[in-house]
Short mmCIF file of C-alpha atoms in Angstrom, two decimals:
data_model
loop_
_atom_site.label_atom_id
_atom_site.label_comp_id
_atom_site.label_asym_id
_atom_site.label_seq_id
_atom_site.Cartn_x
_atom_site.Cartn_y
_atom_site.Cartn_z
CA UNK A 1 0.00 0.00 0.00
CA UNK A 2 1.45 3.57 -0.89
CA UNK A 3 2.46 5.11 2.84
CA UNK A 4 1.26 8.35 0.72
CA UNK A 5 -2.02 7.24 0.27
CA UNK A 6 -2.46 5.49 3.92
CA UNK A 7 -1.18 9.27 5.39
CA UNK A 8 -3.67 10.66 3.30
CA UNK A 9 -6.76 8.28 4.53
CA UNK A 10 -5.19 9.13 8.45
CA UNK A 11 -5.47 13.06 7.82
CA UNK A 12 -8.96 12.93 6.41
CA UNK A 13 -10.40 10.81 8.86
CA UNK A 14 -13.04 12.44 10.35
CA UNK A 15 -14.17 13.52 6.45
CA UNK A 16 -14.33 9.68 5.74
CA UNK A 17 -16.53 9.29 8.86
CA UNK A 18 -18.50 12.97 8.29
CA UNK A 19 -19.30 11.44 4.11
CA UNK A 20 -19.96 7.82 5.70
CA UNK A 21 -22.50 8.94 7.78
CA UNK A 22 -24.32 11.81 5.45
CA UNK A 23 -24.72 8.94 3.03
CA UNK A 24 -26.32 6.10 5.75
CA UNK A 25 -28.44 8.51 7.78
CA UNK A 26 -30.60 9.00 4.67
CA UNK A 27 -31.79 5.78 4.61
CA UNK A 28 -35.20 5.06 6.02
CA UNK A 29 -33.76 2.28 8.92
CA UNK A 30 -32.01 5.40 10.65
CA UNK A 31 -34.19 8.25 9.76
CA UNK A 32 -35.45 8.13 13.59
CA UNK A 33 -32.07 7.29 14.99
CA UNK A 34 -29.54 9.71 16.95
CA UNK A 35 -26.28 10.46 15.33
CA UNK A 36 -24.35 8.40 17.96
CA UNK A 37 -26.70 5.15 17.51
CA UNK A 38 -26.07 5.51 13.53
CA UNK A 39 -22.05 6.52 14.35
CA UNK A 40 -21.98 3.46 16.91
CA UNK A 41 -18.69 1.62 16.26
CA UNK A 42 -17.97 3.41 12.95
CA UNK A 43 -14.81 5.49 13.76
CA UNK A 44 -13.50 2.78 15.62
CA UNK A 45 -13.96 0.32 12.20
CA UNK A 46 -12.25 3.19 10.25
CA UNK A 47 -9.11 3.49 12.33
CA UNK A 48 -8.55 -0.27 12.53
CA UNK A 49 -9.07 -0.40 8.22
CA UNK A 50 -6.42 2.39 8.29
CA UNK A 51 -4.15 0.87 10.75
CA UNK A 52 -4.35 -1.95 8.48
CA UNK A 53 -3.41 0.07 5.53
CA UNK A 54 -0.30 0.93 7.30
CA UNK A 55 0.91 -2.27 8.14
CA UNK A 56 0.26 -3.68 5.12
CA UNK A 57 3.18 -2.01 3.61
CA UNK A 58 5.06 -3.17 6.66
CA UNK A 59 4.16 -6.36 6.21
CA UNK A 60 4.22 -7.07 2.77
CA UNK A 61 0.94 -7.60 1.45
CA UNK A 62 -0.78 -9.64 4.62
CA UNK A 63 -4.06 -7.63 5.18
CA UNK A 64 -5.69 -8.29 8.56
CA UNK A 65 -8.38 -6.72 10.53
CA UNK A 66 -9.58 -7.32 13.84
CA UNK A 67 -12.61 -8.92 13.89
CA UNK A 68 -14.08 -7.70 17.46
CA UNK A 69 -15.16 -3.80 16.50
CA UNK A 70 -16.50 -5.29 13.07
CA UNK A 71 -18.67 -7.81 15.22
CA UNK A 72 -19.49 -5.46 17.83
CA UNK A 73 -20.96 -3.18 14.64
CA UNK A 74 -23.03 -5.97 13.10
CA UNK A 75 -24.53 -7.13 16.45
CA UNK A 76 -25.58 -3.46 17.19
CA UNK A 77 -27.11 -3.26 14.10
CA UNK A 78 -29.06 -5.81 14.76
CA UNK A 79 -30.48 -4.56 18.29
CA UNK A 80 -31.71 -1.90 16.15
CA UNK A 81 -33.68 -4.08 13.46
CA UNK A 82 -30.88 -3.76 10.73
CA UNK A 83 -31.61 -6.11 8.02
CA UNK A 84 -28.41 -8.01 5.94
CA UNK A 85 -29.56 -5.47 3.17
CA UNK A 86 -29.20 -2.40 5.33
CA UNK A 87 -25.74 -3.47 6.52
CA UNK A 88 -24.20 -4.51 3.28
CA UNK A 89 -25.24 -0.97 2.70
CA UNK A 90 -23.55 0.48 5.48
CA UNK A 91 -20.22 -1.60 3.93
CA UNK A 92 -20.63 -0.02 0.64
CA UNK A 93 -21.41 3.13 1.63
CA UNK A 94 -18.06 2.75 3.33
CA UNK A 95 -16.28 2.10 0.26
CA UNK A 96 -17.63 5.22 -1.21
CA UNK A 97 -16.54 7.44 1.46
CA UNK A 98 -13.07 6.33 1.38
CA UNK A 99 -13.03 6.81 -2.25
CA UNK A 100 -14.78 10.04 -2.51
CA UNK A 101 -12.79 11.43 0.09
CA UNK A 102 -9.42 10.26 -1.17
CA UNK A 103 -10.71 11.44 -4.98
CA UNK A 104 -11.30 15.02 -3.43
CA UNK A 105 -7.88 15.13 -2.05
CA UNK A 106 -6.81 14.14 -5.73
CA UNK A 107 -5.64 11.06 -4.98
CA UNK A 108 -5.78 8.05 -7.99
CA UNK A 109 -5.98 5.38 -6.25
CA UNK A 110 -3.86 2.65 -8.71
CA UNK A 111 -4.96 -1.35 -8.96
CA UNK A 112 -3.09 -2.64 -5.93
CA UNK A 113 -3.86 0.39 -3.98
CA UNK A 114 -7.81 0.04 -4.20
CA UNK A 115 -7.84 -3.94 -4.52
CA UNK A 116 -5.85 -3.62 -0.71
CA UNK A 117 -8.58 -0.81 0.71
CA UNK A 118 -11.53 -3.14 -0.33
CA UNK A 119 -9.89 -6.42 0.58
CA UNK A 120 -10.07 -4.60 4.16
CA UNK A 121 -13.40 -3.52 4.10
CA UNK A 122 -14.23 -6.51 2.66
CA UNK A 123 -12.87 -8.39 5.67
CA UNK A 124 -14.77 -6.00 8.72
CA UNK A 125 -17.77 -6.76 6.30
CA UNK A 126 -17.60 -10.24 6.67
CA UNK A 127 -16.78 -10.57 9.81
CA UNK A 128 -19.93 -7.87 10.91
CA UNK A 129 -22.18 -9.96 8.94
CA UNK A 130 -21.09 -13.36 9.88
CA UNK A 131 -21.68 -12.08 14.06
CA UNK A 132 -25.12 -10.19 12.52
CA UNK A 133 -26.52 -14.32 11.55
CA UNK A 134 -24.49 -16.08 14.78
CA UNK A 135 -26.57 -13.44 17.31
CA UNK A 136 -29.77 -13.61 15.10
CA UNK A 137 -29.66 -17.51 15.30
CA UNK A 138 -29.73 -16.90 18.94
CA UNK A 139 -32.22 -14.87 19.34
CA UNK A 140 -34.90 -16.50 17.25
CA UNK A 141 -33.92 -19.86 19.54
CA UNK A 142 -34.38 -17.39 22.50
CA UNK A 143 -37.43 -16.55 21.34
CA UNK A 144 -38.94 -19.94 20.79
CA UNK A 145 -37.73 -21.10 24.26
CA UNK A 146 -39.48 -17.94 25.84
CA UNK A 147 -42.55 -18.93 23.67
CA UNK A 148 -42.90 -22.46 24.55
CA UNK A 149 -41.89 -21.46 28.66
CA UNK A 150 -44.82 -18.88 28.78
CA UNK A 151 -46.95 -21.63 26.44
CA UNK A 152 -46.58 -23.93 28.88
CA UNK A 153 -46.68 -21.54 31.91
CA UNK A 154 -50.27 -20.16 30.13
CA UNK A 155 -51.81 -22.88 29.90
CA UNK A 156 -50.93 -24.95 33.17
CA UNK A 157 -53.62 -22.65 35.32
CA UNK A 158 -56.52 -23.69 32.61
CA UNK A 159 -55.87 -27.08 32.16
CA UNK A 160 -55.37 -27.32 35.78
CA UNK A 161 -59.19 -26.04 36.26
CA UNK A 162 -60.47 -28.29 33.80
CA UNK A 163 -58.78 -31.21 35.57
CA UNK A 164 -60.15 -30.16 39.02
CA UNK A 165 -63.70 -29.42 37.56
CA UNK A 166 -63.80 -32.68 36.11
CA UNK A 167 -62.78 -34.47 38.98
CA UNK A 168 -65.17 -32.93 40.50
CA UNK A 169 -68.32 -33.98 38.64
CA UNK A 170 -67.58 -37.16 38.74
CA UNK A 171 -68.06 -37.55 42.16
CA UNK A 172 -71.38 -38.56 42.63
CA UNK A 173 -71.73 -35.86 45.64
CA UNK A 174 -71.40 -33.16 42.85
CA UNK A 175 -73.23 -34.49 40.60
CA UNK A 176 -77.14 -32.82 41.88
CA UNK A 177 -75.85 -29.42 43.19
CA UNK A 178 -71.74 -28.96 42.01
CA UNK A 179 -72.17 -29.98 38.48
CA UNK A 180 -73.55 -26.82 36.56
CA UNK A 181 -71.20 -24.45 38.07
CA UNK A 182 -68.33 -26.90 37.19
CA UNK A 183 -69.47 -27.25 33.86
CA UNK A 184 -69.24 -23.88 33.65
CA UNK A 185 -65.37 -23.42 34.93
CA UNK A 186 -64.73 -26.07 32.39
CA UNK A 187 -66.25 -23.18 29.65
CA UNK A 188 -64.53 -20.84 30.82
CA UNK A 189 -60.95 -22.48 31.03
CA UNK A 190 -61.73 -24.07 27.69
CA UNK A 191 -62.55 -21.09 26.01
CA UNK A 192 -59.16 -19.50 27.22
CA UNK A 193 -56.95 -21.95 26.64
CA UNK A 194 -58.79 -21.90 22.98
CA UNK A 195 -57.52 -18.02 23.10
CA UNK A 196 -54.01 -18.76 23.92
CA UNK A 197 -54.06 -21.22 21.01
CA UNK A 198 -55.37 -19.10 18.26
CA UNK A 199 -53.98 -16.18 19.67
CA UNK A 200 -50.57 -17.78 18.80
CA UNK A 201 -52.02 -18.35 15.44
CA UNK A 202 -53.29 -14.71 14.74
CA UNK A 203 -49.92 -13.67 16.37
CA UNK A 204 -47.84 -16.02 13.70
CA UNK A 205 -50.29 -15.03 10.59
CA UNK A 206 -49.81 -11.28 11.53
CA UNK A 207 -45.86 -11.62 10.80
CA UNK A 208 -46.06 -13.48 7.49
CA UNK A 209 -48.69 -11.41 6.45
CA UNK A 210 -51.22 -13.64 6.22
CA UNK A 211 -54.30 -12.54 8.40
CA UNK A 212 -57.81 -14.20 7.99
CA UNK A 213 -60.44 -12.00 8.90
CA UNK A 214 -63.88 -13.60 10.18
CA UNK A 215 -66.61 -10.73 10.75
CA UNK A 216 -69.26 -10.95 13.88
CA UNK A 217 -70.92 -9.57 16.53
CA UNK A 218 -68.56 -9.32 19.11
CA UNK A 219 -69.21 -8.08 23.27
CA UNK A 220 -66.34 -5.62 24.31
CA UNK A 221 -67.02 -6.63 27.93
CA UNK A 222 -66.91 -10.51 27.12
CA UNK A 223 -63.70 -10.02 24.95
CA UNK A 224 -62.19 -8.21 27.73
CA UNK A 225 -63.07 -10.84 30.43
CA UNK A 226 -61.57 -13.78 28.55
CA UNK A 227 -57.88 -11.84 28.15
CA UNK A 228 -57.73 -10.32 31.82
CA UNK A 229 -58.97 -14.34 33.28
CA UNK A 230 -55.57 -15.45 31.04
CA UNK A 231 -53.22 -12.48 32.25
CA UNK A 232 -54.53 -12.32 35.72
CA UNK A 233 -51.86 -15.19 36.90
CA UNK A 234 -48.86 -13.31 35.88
CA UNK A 235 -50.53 -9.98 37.42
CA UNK A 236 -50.59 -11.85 40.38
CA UNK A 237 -47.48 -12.89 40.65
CA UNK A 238 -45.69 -9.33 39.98
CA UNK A 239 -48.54 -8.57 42.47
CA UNK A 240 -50.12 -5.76 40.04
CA UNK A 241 -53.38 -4.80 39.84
CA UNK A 242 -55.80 -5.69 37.02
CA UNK A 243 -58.77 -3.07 36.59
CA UNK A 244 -60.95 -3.02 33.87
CA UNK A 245 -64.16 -0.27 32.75
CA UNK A 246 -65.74 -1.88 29.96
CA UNK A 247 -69.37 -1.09 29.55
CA UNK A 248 -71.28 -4.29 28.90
CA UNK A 249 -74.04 -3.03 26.20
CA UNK A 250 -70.63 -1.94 23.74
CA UNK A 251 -71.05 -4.21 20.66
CA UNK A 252 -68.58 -3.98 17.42
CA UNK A 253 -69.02 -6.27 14.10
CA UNK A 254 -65.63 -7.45 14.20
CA UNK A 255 -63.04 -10.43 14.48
CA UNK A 256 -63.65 -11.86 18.00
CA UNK A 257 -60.10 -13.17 17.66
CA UNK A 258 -58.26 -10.71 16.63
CA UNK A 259 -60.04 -8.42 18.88
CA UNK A 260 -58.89 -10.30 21.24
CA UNK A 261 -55.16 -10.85 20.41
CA UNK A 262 -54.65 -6.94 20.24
CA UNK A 263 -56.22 -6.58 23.82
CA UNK A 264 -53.80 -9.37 24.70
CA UNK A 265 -51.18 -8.00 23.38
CA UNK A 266 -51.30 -4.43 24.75
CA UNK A 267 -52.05 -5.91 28.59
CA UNK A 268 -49.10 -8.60 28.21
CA UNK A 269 -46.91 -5.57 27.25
CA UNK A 270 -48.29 -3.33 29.84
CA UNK A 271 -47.50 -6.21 32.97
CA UNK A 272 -44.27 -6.72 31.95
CA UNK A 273 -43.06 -3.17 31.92
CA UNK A 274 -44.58 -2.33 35.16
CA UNK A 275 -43.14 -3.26 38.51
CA UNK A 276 -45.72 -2.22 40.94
CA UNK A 277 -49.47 -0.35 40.73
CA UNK A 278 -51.92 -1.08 37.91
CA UNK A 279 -53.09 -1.88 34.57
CA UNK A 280 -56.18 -0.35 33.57
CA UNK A 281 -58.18 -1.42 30.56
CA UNK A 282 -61.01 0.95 29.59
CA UNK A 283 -63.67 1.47 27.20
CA UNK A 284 -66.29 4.21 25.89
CA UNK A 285 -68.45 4.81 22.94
CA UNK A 286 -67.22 7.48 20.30
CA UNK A 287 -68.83 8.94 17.64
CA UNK A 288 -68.18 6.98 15.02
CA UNK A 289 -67.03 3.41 16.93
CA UNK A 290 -65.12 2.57 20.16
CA UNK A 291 -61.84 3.72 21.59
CA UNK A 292 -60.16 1.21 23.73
CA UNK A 293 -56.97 2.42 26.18
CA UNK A 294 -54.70 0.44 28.16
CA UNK A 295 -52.74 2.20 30.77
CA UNK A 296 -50.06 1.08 33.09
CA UNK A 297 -48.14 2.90 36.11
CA UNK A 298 -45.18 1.15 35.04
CA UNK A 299 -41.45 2.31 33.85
CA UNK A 300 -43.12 4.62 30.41
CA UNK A 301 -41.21 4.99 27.10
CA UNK A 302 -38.47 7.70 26.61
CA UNK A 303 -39.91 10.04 23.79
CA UNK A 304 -37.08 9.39 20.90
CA UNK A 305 -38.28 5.50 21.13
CA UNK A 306 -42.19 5.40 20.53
CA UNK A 307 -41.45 6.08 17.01
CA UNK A 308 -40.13 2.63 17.09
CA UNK A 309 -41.95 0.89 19.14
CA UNK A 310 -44.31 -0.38 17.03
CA UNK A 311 -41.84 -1.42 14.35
CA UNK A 312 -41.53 -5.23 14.07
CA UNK A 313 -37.22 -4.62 12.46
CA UNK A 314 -36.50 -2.35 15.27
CA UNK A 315 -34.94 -3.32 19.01
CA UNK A 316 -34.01 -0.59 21.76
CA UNK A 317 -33.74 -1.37 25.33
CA UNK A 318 -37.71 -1.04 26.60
CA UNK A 319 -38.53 -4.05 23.47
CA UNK A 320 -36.89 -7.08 24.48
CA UNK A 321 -35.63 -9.99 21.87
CA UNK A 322 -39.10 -12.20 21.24
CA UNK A 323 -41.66 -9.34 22.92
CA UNK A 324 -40.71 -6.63 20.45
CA UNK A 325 -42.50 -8.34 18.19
CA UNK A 326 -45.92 -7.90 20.18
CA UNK A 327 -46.86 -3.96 19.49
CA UNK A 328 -46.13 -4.99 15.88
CA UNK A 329 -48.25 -7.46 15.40
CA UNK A 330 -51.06 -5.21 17.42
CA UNK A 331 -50.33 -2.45 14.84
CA UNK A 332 -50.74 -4.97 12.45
CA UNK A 333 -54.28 -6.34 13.49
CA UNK A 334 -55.37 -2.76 14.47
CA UNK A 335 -54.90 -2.08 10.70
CA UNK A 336 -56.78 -5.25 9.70
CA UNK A 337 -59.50 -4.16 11.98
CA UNK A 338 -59.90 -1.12 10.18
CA UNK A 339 -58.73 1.39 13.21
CA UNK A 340 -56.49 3.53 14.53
CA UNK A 341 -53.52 3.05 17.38
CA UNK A 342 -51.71 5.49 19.35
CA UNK A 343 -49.19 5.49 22.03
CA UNK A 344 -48.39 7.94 24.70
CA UNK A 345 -45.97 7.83 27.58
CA UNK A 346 -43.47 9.55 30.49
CA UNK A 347 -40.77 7.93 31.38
CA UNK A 348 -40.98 7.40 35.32
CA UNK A 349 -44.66 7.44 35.16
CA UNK A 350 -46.29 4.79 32.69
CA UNK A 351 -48.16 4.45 29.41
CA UNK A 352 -51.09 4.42 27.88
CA UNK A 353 -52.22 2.62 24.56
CA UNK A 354 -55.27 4.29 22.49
CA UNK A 355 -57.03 1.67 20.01
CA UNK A 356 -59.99 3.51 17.85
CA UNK A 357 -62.16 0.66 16.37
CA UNK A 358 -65.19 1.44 13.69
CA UNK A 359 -68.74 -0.11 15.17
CA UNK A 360 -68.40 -1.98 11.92
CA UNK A 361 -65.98 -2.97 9.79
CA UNK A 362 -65.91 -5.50 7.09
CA UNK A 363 -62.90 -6.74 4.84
CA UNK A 364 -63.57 -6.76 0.92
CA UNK A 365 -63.37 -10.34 -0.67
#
């Protein structure tokens, strides 16, 4: 490598990283993210290529780079919903801000010259992307080991009922005066372990896209019951309270079960985010349909993230690895129910969640 053009590259470094990052922070994946989130391990990447392009002249001809700042920089691009695409982008635009940097200075760069600058960048590329696929392998096992835990801890207070209940009427003491109101725990266990299920479903069709939307006359009130009697076990064990104000006579022509999943999904969300107080879930009549809130006292959202936090490629500290996904899918369904969502927050003092539902909505065939 010319020691000319490796000077050159050291004197101009913060115009490499000033060009790098004009060109990335256009792009719509960090349009809503700070200047140190999109510089993240950047400058650090661009000394190490340089320091390489010094001691490759020393060296004669063996290029290596580091491979921990490289990693570092693909893992925290994907905490914040980077996709391969978007960091092969990030590589190239690399490239080009070398170049253009180095052509501004008037600086040719000749054949062995540039093929040693992109054999480096080339190398922190691969190395980035290679750690981006090792975490996101992780992650997605992460997630299906949290999914089957809560699956299995979901569904153990349910089944247990059912068990007991049945037990129960088959004693022939329970049989006269026990059995009805047996029969009807049984319902009521059945129909929320039937929830969890096709919850799971709606949840799954939500992220490939693939909603099916079945239109009918759907209680508010009865909705409502069925997702607090699911979520009031893990309210009880943070030792929250669960409140609800849901007028009984409040009647929508909707999907019972995706209704349901977006209630779900917001209340889920608002228990594990709060460490001690309540979770409301409210309801009143509008104008022109129904606008649902759920509110927590819990840890609230700082204001630069709830632009992200209903987007299903995006990861900051308050959306966890296998929950972010939750308020994305509840945007989704919101949108298949033909109504509106909004989010409001303070950090230190909790959140509240504003779904506006038509009294009718039907989906063309």
């Amino acid at each position: 490598m010319d020691p000319f053009v490796t000077a050159e590259c050291l004197r101009q470094r913060d115009a490499i990283i000033e060009e790098w990052f004009q060109r990335v922070s256009k792009r719509p994946v960090a349009r809503s993210l700070s200047r140190q989130s999109i510089l993240n391990n950047m400058p650090g990447l661009i000394d190490q290529i340089i320091d390489a392009l010094g001691r490759v002249q020393v060296r004669h001809g063996v290029l290596d780079i580091p491979r921990k700042i490289a990693e570092e920089h693909g893992e925290s691009r994907l905490r914040l919903g980077y996709g391969l695409t978007e960091l092969g982008e990030e590589y190239n635009s690399l490239r080009a801000a070398f170049l253009g940097v180095l052509d501004s200075a008037g600086i040719v760069l000749n054949n062995a010259a540039a093929s040693t600058l992109h054999g480096a960048i080339d190398q922190a590329h691969r190395a980035g992307v290679e750690h981006y696929i090792q975490r996101r392998e992780e992650q997605l096992r992460d997630r299906q080991s949290d999914f089957l835990a809560r699956l299995v801890h979901d569904f153990r207070s349910p089944l247990s009922t059912i068990l007991a209940s049945a037990e129960l009427i088959r004693r022939e003491e329970s049989s006269a005066k026990g059995a009805p109101k047996n029969l009807d725990r049984i319902e009521r266990a059945t129909r929320r372990l039937l929830l969890l299920i096709e919850g799971q479903l709606a949840t799954e069709a939500a992220l490939a896209g693939n909603l099916q939307y079945q239109e009918e006359e759907v209680g508010l009130s009865q909705v409502t019951e069925d997702v607090l009697a699911i979520l009031q076990p893990r309210a009880d064990e943070k030792g929250i309270r669960l409140q609800e104000d849901v007028p009984g006579g409040i009647l929508l022509r909707t999907d019972r079960l995706l209704l349901g999943q977006v209630l779900q999904n917001l209340v889920d969300n608002a228990l594990k985010y709060t460490a001690v107080g309540t979770v409301w879930v409210r309801a009143s009549e509008t104008g022109s349909g129904v606008r649902i809130t759920v509110e927590d006292t819990g840890r609230g959202i700082a204001p630069d993230l709830l632009s992200a936090i209903f987007d299903m490629y995006r990861r900051s500290e308050h959306i966890s690895p296998g929950r972010g996904v939750g308020l994305a899918v509840v945007k989704t369904i919101v949108s298949c129910l033909g109504g509106t969502l909004l989010a409001e927050s303070e950090l230190g003092k909790g959140s509240r969640f504003s779904v506006c539902l038509p009294r009718s909505h039907s989906v063309p065939t």
